[in-house]
């Protein structure tokens, strides 16, 4: 499956942003999906995940209650709604997929990755 992330940009603290990840080349409903982010000088970190059946989601501690992961099967699109953004959310955001996976996996468990989209939050 091929993934293409989009929707990043420059926003102010407190603003909202929605990232999208368009999937192609596979049966989208069979894939567990995740969002990760990587800030300069830091390791790639888990942000949010959804299991393959879509009935379970998980979030990183720093984003829980502010970010929401969702998917639209008919359009093969994964979303990350980000509200109450903070400067520390600044990073490149990546979407990832693995066949029949769970909702929270280490980055190494994902087989497919999008190219990343930059999110910058100014104070």
JSON list of N, CA, C and O in Angstrom, two decimals, residues 1-6 20-24 31-38 43-48 78 92-99 105-117:
[
{"chain": "A", "resi": 1, "resn": "UNK", "atom": "N", "xyz": [0.84, -1.18, 0.00]},
{"chain": "A", "resi": 1, "resn": "UNK", "atom": "CA", "xyz": [0.00, 0.00, 0.00]},
{"chain": "A", "resi": 1, "resn": "UNK", "atom": "C", "xyz": [0.89, 1.24, 0.00]},
{"chain": "A", "resi": 1, "resn": "UNK", "atom": "O", "xyz": [1.95, 1.26, 0.60]},
{"chain": "A", "resi": 2, "resn": "UNK", "atom": "N", "xyz": [0.45, 2.27, -0.73]},
{"chain": "A", "resi": 2, "resn": "UNK", "atom": "CA", "xyz": [1.18, 3.53, -0.77]},
{"chain": "A", "resi": 2, "resn": "UNK", "atom": "C", "xyz": [0.41, 4.57, 0.05]},
{"chain": "A", "resi": 2, "resn": "UNK", "atom": "O", "xyz": [-0.81, 4.61, 0.02]},
{"chain": "A", "resi": 3, "resn": "UNK", "atom": "N", "xyz": [1.17, 5.37, 0.79]},
{"chain": "A", "resi": 3, "resn": "UNK", "atom": "CA", "xyz": [0.57, 6.37, 1.67]},
{"chain": "A", "resi": 3, "resn": "UNK", "atom": "C", "xyz": [1.09, 7.75, 1.31]},
{"chain": "A", "resi": 3, "resn": "UNK", "atom": "O", "xyz": [2.29, 7.92, 1.04]},
{"chain": "A", "resi": 4, "resn": "UNK", "atom": "N", "xyz": [0.21, 8.73, 1.34]},
{"chain": "A", "resi": 4, "resn": "UNK", "atom": "CA", "xyz": [0.61, 10.11, 1.08]},
{"chain": "A", "resi": 4, "resn": "UNK", "atom": "C", "xyz": [-0.05, 11.01, 2.11]},
{"chain": "A", "resi": 4, "resn": "UNK", "atom": "O", "xyz": [-1.26, 11.18, 2.12]},
{"chain": "A", "resi": 5, "resn": "UNK", "atom": "N", "xyz": [0.78, 11.60, 2.94]},
{"chain": "A", "resi": 5, "resn": "UNK", "atom": "CA", "xyz": [0.30, 12.50, 3.98]},
{"chain": "A", "resi": 5, "resn": "UNK", "atom": "C", "xyz": [0.23, 13.93, 3.47]},
{"chain": "A", "resi": 5, "resn": "UNK", "atom": "O", "xyz": [1.05, 14.34, 2.64]},
{"chain": "A", "resi": 6, "resn": "UNK", "atom": "N", "xyz": [-0.73, 14.67, 3.98]},
{"chain": "A", "resi": 6, "resn": "UNK", "atom": "CA", "xyz": [-0.87, 16.07, 3.60]},
{"chain": "A", "resi": 6, "resn": "UNK", "atom": "C", "xyz": [-1.61, 16.82, 4.70]},
{"chain": "A", "resi": 6, "resn": "UNK", "atom": "O", "xyz": [-2.12, 16.21, 5.64]},
{"chain": "A", "resi": 20, "resn": "UNK", "atom": "N", "xyz": [-4.27, 14.59, 6.67]},
{"chain": "A", "resi": 20, "resn": "UNK", "atom": "CA", "xyz": [-4.87, 13.49, 5.91]},
{"chain": "A", "resi": 20, "resn": "UNK", "atom": "C", "xyz": [-3.78, 12.55, 5.43]},
{"chain": "A", "resi": 20, "resn": "UNK", "atom": "O", "xyz": [-2.63, 12.97, 5.21]},
{"chain": "A", "resi": 21, "resn": "UNK", "atom": "N", "xyz": [-4.14, 11.31, 5.26]},
{"chain": "A", "resi": 21, "resn": "UNK", "atom": "CA", "xyz": [-3.22, 10.31, 4.72]},
{"chain": "A", "resi": 21, "resn": "UNK", "atom": "C", "xyz": [-4.01, 9.48, 3.73]},
{"chain": "A", "resi": 21, "resn": "UNK", "atom": "O", "xyz": [-4.89, 8.70, 4.12]},
{"chain": "A", "resi": 22, "resn": "UNK", "atom": "N", "xyz": [-3.73, 9.67, 2.45]},
{"chain": "A", "resi": 22, "resn": "UNK", "atom": "CA", "xyz": [-4.42, 8.94, 1.40]},
{"chain": "A", "resi": 22, "resn": "UNK", "atom": "C", "xyz": [-3.70, 7.63, 1.12]},
{"chain": "A", "resi": 22, "resn": "UNK", "atom": "O", "xyz": [-2.49, 7.62, 0.89]},
{"chain": "A", "resi": 23, "resn": "UNK", "atom": "N", "xyz": [-4.45, 6.54, 1.15]},
{"chain": "A", "resi": 23, "resn": "UNK", "atom": "CA", "xyz": [-3.89, 5.21, 0.92]},
{"chain": "A", "resi": 23, "resn": "UNK", "atom": "C", "xyz": [-4.33, 4.68, -0.43]},
{"chain": "A", "resi": 23, "resn": "UNK", "atom": "O", "xyz": [-5.47, 4.91, -0.86]},
{"chain": "A", "resi": 24, "resn": "UNK", "atom": "N", "xyz": [-3.44, 3.98, -1.09]},
{"chain": "A", "resi": 24, "resn": "UNK", "atom": "CA", "xyz": [-3.78, 3.37, -2.37]},
{"chain": "A", "resi": 24, "resn": "UNK", "atom": "C", "xyz": [-3.01, 2.06, -2.53]},
{"chain": "A", "resi": 24, "resn": "UNK", "atom": "O", "xyz": [-1.97, 1.87, -1.90]},
{"chain": "A", "resi": 31, "resn": "UNK", "atom": "N", "xyz": [-5.90, -2.71, 7.22]},
{"chain": "A", "resi": 31, "resn": "UNK", "atom": "CA", "xyz": [-4.67, -2.16, 7.75]},
{"chain": "A", "resi": 31, "resn": "UNK", "atom": "C", "xyz": [-4.88, -1.42, 9.06]},
{"chain": "A", "resi": 31, "resn": "UNK", "atom": "O", "xyz": [-5.80, -0.62, 9.19]},
{"chain": "A", "resi": 32, "resn": "UNK", "atom": "N", "xyz": [-4.00, -1.71, 10.02]},
{"chain": "A", "resi": 32, "resn": "UNK", "atom": "CA", "xyz": [-3.87, -0.85, 11.19]},
{"chain": "A", "resi": 32, "resn": "UNK", "atom": "C", "xyz": [-3.11, 0.38, 10.75]},
{"chain": "A", "resi": 32, "resn": "UNK", "atom": "O", "xyz": [-2.17, 0.29, 9.95]},
{"chain": "A", "resi": 33, "resn": "UNK", "atom": "N", "xyz": [-3.51, 1.53, 11.26]},
{"chain": "A", "resi": 33, "resn": "UNK", "atom": "CA", "xyz": [-2.90, 2.79, 10.86]},
{"chain": "A", "resi": 33, "resn": "UNK", "atom": "C", "xyz": [-2.37, 3.54, 12.06]},
{"chain": "A", "resi": 33, "resn": "UNK", "atom": "O", "xyz": [-2.92, 3.46, 13.16]},
{"chain": "A", "resi": 34, "resn": "UNK", "atom": "N", "xyz": [-1.33, 4.29, 11.82]},
{"chain": "A", "resi": 34, "resn": "UNK", "atom": "CA", "xyz": [-0.77, 5.08, 12.90]},
{"chain": "A", "resi": 34, "resn": "UNK", "atom": "C", "xyz": [-0.24, 6.41, 12.41]},
{"chain": "A", "resi": 34, "resn": "UNK", "atom": "O", "xyz": [0.05, 6.58, 11.22]},
{"chain": "A", "resi": 35, "resn": "UNK", "atom": "N", "xyz": [-0.16, 7.34, 13.34]},
{"chain": "A", "resi": 35, "resn": "UNK", "atom": "CA", "xyz": [0.49, 8.63, 13.11]},
{"chain": "A", "resi": 35, "resn": "UNK", "atom": "C", "xyz": [1.69, 8.73, 14.04]},
{"chain": "A", "resi": 35, "resn": "UNK", "atom": "O", "xyz": [1.58, 8.44, 15.24]},
{"chain": "A", "resi": 36, "resn": "UNK", "atom": "N", "xyz": [2.80, 9.15, 13.49]},
{"chain": "A", "resi": 36, "resn": "UNK", "atom": "CA", "xyz": [4.02, 9.39, 14.26]},
{"chain": "A", "resi": 36, "resn": "UNK", "atom": "C", "xyz": [4.51, 10.80, 13.95]},
{"chain": "A", "resi": 36, "resn": "UNK", "atom": "O", "xyz": [4.11, 11.40, 12.95]},
{"chain": "A", "resi": 37, "resn": "UNK", "atom": "N", "xyz": [5.38, 11.30, 14.78]},
{"chain": "A", "resi": 37, "resn": "UNK", "atom": "CA", "xyz": [5.98, 12.60, 14.51]},
{"chain": "A", "resi": 37, "resn": "UNK", "atom": "C", "xyz": [7.44, 12.59, 14.93]},
{"chain": "A", "resi": 37, "resn": "UNK", "atom": "O", "xyz": [7.84, 11.85, 15.82]},
{"chain": "A", "resi": 38, "resn": "UNK", "atom": "N", "xyz": [8.18, 13.44, 14.25]},
{"chain": "A", "resi": 38, "resn": "UNK", "atom": "CA", "xyz": [9.60, 13.56, 14.58]},
{"chain": "A", "resi": 38, "resn": "UNK", "atom": "C", "xyz": [9.99, 15.02, 14.56]},
{"chain": "A", "resi": 38, "resn": "UNK", "atom": "O", "xyz": [9.88, 15.69, 13.53]},
{"chain": "A", "resi": 43, "resn": "UNK", "atom": "N", "xyz": [13.81, 11.51, 18.45]},
{"chain": "A", "resi": 43, "resn": "UNK", "atom": "CA", "xyz": [13.40, 10.27, 17.80]},
{"chain": "A", "resi": 43, "resn": "UNK", "atom": "C", "xyz": [11.95, 10.35, 17.34]},
{"chain": "A", "resi": 43, "resn": "UNK", "atom": "O", "xyz": [11.16, 11.15, 17.85]},
{"chain": "A", "resi": 44, "resn": "UNK", "atom": "N", "xyz": [11.61, 9.51, 16.39]},
{"chain": "A", "resi": 44, "resn": "UNK", "atom": "CA", "xyz": [10.23, 9.44, 15.93]},
{"chain": "A", "resi": 44, "resn": "UNK", "atom": "C", "xyz": [9.36, 8.92, 17.07]},
{"chain": "A", "resi": 44, "resn": "UNK", "atom": "O", "xyz": [9.70, 7.93, 17.71]},
{"chain": "A", "resi": 45, "resn": "UNK", "atom": "N", "xyz": [8.24, 9.57, 17.30]},
{"chain": "A", "resi": 45, "resn": "UNK", "atom": "CA", "xyz": [7.39, 9.24, 18.45]},
{"chain": "A", "resi": 45, "resn": "UNK", "atom": "C", "xyz": [5.98, 8.91, 18.00]},
{"chain": "A", "resi": 45, "resn": "UNK", "atom": "O", "xyz": [5.45, 9.53, 17.06]},
{"chain": "A", "resi": 46, "resn": "UNK", "atom": "N", "xyz": [5.37, 7.97, 18.70]},
{"chain": "A", "resi": 46, "resn": "UNK", "atom": "CA", "xyz": [3.98, 7.59, 18.45]},
{"chain": "A", "resi": 46, "resn": "UNK", "atom": "C", "xyz": [3.05, 8.73, 18.83]},
{"chain": "A", "resi": 46, "resn": "UNK", "atom": "O", "xyz": [3.18, 9.31, 19.90]},
{"chain": "A", "resi": 47, "resn": "UNK", "atom": "N", "xyz": [2.10, 9.01, 17.96]},
{"chain": "A", "resi": 47, "resn": "UNK", "atom": "CA", "xyz": [1.11, 10.05, 18.23]},
{"chain": "A", "resi": 47, "resn": "UNK", "atom": "C", "xyz": [-0.28, 9.44, 18.43]},
{"chain": "A", "resi": 47, "resn": "UNK", "atom": "O", "xyz": [-0.94, 9.68, 19.44]},
{"chain": "A", "resi": 48, "resn": "UNK", "atom": "N", "xyz": [-0.70, 8.62, 17.47]},
{"chain": "A", "resi": 48, "resn": "UNK", "atom": "CA", "xyz": [-2.04, 8.03, 17.56]},
{"chain": "A", "resi": 48, "resn": "UNK", "atom": "C", "xyz": [-2.08, 6.79, 16.67]},
{"chain": "A", "resi": 48, "resn": "UNK", "atom": "O", "xyz": [-1.34, 6.70, 15.69]},
{"chain": "A", "resi": 78, "resn": "UNK", "atom": "N", "xyz": [-7.03, 8.30, 5.99]},
{"chain": "A", "resi": 78, "resn": "UNK", "atom": "CA", "xyz": [-6.82, 8.39, 7.43]},
{"chain": "A", "resi": 78, "resn": "UNK", "atom": "C", "xyz": [-6.70, 9.86, 7.80]},
{"chain": "A", "resi": 78, "resn": "UNK", "atom": "O", "xyz": [-6.12, 10.64, 7.03]},
{"chain": "A", "resi": 92, "resn": "UNK", "atom": "N", "xyz": [7.61, 16.92, 11.98]},
{"chain": "A", "resi": 92, "resn": "UNK", "atom": "CA", "xyz": [7.15, 16.29, 10.75]},
{"chain": "A", "resi": 92, "resn": "UNK", "atom": "C", "xyz": [6.28, 15.11, 11.15]},
{"chain": "A", "resi": 92, "resn": "UNK", "atom": "O", "xyz": [6.70, 14.28, 11.97]},
{"chain": "A", "resi": 93, "resn": "UNK", "atom": "N", "xyz": [5.09, 15.05, 10.59]},
{"chain": "A", "resi": 93, "resn": "UNK", "atom": "CA", "xyz": [4.13, 14.01, 10.93]},
{"chain": "A", "resi": 93, "resn": "UNK", "atom": "C", "xyz": [4.07, 12.98, 9.81]},
{"chain": "A", "resi": 93, "resn": "UNK", "atom": "O", "xyz": [3.98, 13.34, 8.62]},
{"chain": "A", "resi": 94, "resn": "UNK", "atom": "N", "xyz": [4.11, 11.72, 10.21]},
{"chain": "A", "resi": 94, "resn": "UNK", "atom": "CA", "xyz": [4.10, 10.61, 9.26]},
{"chain": "A", "resi": 94, "resn": "UNK", "atom": "C", "xyz": [2.90, 9.70, 9.54]},
{"chain": "A", "resi": 94, "resn": "UNK", "atom": "O", "xyz": [2.58, 9.43, 10.70]},
{"chain": "A", "resi": 95, "resn": "UNK", "atom": "N", "xyz": [2.31, 9.18, 8.48]},
{"chain": "A", "resi": 95, "resn": "UNK", "atom": "CA", "xyz": [1.33, 8.12, 8.65]},
{"chain": "A", "resi": 95, "resn": "UNK", "atom": "C", "xyz": [1.98, 6.79, 8.28]},
{"chain": "A", "resi": 95, "resn": "UNK", "atom": "O", "xyz": [2.94, 6.75, 7.51]},
{"chain": "A", "resi": 96, "resn": "UNK", "atom": "N", "xyz": [1.46, 5.73, 8.88]},
{"chain": "A", "resi": 96, "resn": "UNK", "atom": "CA", "xyz": [2.05, 4.41, 8.70]},
{"chain": "A", "resi": 96, "resn": "UNK", "atom": "C", "xyz": [0.95, 3.35, 8.70]},
{"chain": "A", "resi": 96, "resn": "UNK", "atom": "O", "xyz": [-0.12, 3.58, 9.28]},
{"chain": "A", "resi": 97, "resn": "UNK", "atom": "N", "xyz": [1.26, 2.21, 8.10]},
{"chain": "A", "resi": 97, "resn": "UNK", "atom": "CA", "xyz": [0.26, 1.15, 7.99]},
{"chain": "A", "resi": 97, "resn": "UNK", "atom": "C", "xyz": [0.91, -0.23, 8.12]},
{"chain": "A", "resi": 97, "resn": "UNK", "atom": "O", "xyz": [2.07, -0.42, 7.74]},
{"chain": "A", "resi": 98, "resn": "UNK", "atom": "N", "xyz": [0.14, -1.14, 8.68]},
{"chain": "A", "resi": 98, "resn": "UNK", "atom": "CA", "xyz": [0.56, -2.54, 8.74]},
{"chain": "A", "resi": 98, "resn": "UNK", "atom": "C", "xyz": [-0.69, -3.40, 8.64]},
{"chain": "A", "resi": 98, "resn": "UNK", "atom": "O", "xyz": [-1.72, -3.07, 9.22]},
{"chain": "A", "resi": 99, "resn": "UNK", "atom": "N", "xyz": [-0.57, -4.49, 7.94]},
{"chain": "A", "resi": 99, "resn": "UNK", "atom": "CA", "xyz": [-1.72, -5.37, 7.71]},
{"chain": "A", "resi": 99, "resn": "UNK", "atom": "C", "xyz": [-2.14, -6.07, 9.00]},
{"chain": "A", "resi": 99, "resn": "UNK", "atom": "O", "xyz": [-1.30, -6.62, 9.72]},
{"chain": "A", "resi": 105, "resn": "UNK", "atom": "N", "xyz": [1.47, 0.31, 18.10]},
{"chain": "A", "resi": 105, "resn": "UNK", "atom": "CA", "xyz": [2.61, -0.51, 17.73]},
{"chain": "A", "resi": 105, "resn": "UNK", "atom": "C", "xyz": [3.87, 0.32, 17.69]},
{"chain": "A", "resi": 105, "resn": "UNK", "atom": "O", "xyz": [3.82, 1.53, 17.44]},
{"chain": "A", "resi": 106, "resn": "UNK", "atom": "N", "xyz": [4.98, -0.33, 17.94]},
{"chain": "A", "resi": 106, "resn": "UNK", "atom": "CA", "xyz": [6.26, 0.36, 17.77]},
{"chain": "A", "resi": 106, "resn": "UNK", "atom": "C", "xyz": [6.45, 0.70, 16.30]},
{"chain": "A", "resi": 106, "resn": "UNK", "atom": "O", "xyz": [5.94, 0.00, 15.43]},
{"chain": "A", "resi": 107, "resn": "UNK", "atom": "N", "xyz": [7.18, 1.74, 16.05]},
{"chain": "A", "resi": 107, "resn": "UNK", "atom": "CA", "xyz": [7.34, 2.19, 14.67]},
{"chain": "A", "resi": 107, "resn": "UNK", "atom": "C", "xyz": [7.90, 1.09, 13.77]},
{"chain": "A", "resi": 107, "resn": "UNK", "atom": "O", "xyz": [7.53, 1.00, 12.59]},
{"chain": "A", "resi": 108, "resn": "UNK", "atom": "N", "xyz": [8.75, 0.25, 14.30]},
{"chain": "A", "resi": 108, "resn": "UNK", "atom": "CA", "xyz": [9.35, -0.82, 13.51]},
{"chain": "A", "resi": 108, "resn": "UNK", "atom": "C", "xyz": [8.37, -1.88, 13.05]},
{"chain": "A", "resi": 108, "resn": "UNK", "atom": "O", "xyz": [8.69, -2.68, 12.17]},
{"chain": "A", "resi": 109, "resn": "UNK", "atom": "N", "xyz": [7.18, -1.90, 13.65]},
{"chain": "A", "resi": 109, "resn": "UNK", "atom": "CA", "xyz": [6.17, -2.88, 13.29]},
{"chain": "A", "resi": 109, "resn": "UNK", "atom": "C", "xyz": [5.37, -2.48, 12.06]},
{"chain": "A", "resi": 109, "resn": "UNK", "atom": "O", "xyz": [4.68, -3.29, 11.47]},
{"chain": "A", "resi": 110, "resn": "UNK", "atom": "N", "xyz": [5.43, -1.20, 11.70]},
{"chain": "A", "resi": 110, "resn": "UNK", "atom": "CA", "xyz": [4.69, -0.73, 10.53]},
{"chain": "A", "resi": 110, "resn": "UNK", "atom": "C", "xyz": [5.50, -1.00, 9.27]},
{"chain": "A", "resi": 110, "resn": "UNK", "atom": "O", "xyz": [6.70, -0.76, 9.22]},
{"chain": "A", "resi": 111, "resn": "UNK", "atom": "N", "xyz": [4.83, -1.47, 8.24]},
{"chain": "A", "resi": 111, "resn": "UNK", "atom": "CA", "xyz": [5.52, -1.85, 7.01]},
{"chain": "A", "resi": 111, "resn": "UNK", "atom": "C", "xyz": [5.52, -0.74, 5.95]},
{"chain": "A", "resi": 111, "resn": "UNK", "atom": "O", "xyz": [6.35, -0.75, 5.05]},
{"chain": "A", "resi": 112, "resn": "UNK", "atom": "N", "xyz": [4.58, 0.18, 6.06]},
{"chain": "A", "resi": 112, "resn": "UNK", "atom": "CA", "xyz": [4.42, 1.20, 5.02]},
{"chain": "A", "resi": 112, "resn": "UNK", "atom": "C", "xyz": [4.37, 2.57, 5.67]},
{"chain": "A", "resi": 112, "resn": "UNK", "atom": "O", "xyz": [3.71, 2.75, 6.70]},
{"chain": "A", "resi": 113, "resn": "UNK", "atom": "N", "xyz": [5.03, 3.54, 5.02]},
{"chain": "A", "resi": 113, "resn": "UNK", "atom": "CA", "xyz": [5.11, 4.89, 5.56]},
{"chain": "A", "resi": 113, "resn": "UNK", "atom": "C", "xyz": [4.83, 5.92, 4.48]},
{"chain": "A", "resi": 113, "resn": "UNK", "atom": "O", "xyz": [5.23, 5.74, 3.32]},
{"chain": "A", "resi": 114, "resn": "UNK", "atom": "N", "xyz": [4.17, 6.98, 4.90]},
{"chain": "A", "resi": 114, "resn": "UNK", "atom": "CA", "xyz": [4.01, 8.13, 4.02]},
{"chain": "A", "resi": 114, "resn": "UNK", "atom": "C", "xyz": [5.25, 8.99, 4.08]},
{"chain": "A", "resi": 114, "resn": "UNK", "atom": "O", "xyz": [6.18, 8.74, 4.85]},
{"chain": "A", "resi": 115, "resn": "UNK", "atom": "N", "xyz": [5.27, 10.05, 3.28]},
{"chain": "A", "resi": 115, "resn": "UNK", "atom": "CA", "xyz": [6.47, 10.86, 3.13]},
{"chain": "A", "resi": 115, "resn": "UNK", "atom": "C", "xyz": [6.61, 11.92, 4.20]},
{"chain": "A", "resi": 115, "resn": "UNK", "atom": "O", "xyz": [7.67, 12.52, 4.30]},
{"chain": "A", "resi": 116, "resn": "UNK", "atom": "N", "xyz": [5.59, 12.16, 5.00]},
{"chain": "A", "resi": 116, "resn": "UNK", "atom": "CA", "xyz": [5.68, 13.16, 6.06]},
{"chain": "A", "resi": 116, "resn": "UNK", "atom": "C", "xyz": [5.15, 14.51, 5.63]},
{"chain": "A", "resi": 116, "resn": "UNK", "atom": "O", "xyz": [5.27, 14.91, 4.47]},
{"chain": "A", "resi": 117, "resn": "UNK", "atom": "N", "xyz": [4.57, 15.21, 6.59]},
{"chain": "A", "resi": 117, "resn": "UNK", "atom": "CA", "xyz": [4.08, 16.56, 6.36]},
{"chain": "A", "resi": 117, "resn": "UNK", "atom": "C", "xyz": [4.46, 17.42, 7.56]},
{"chain": "A", "resi": 117, "resn": "UNK", "atom": "O", "xyz": [4.34, 16.99, 8.71]}
]
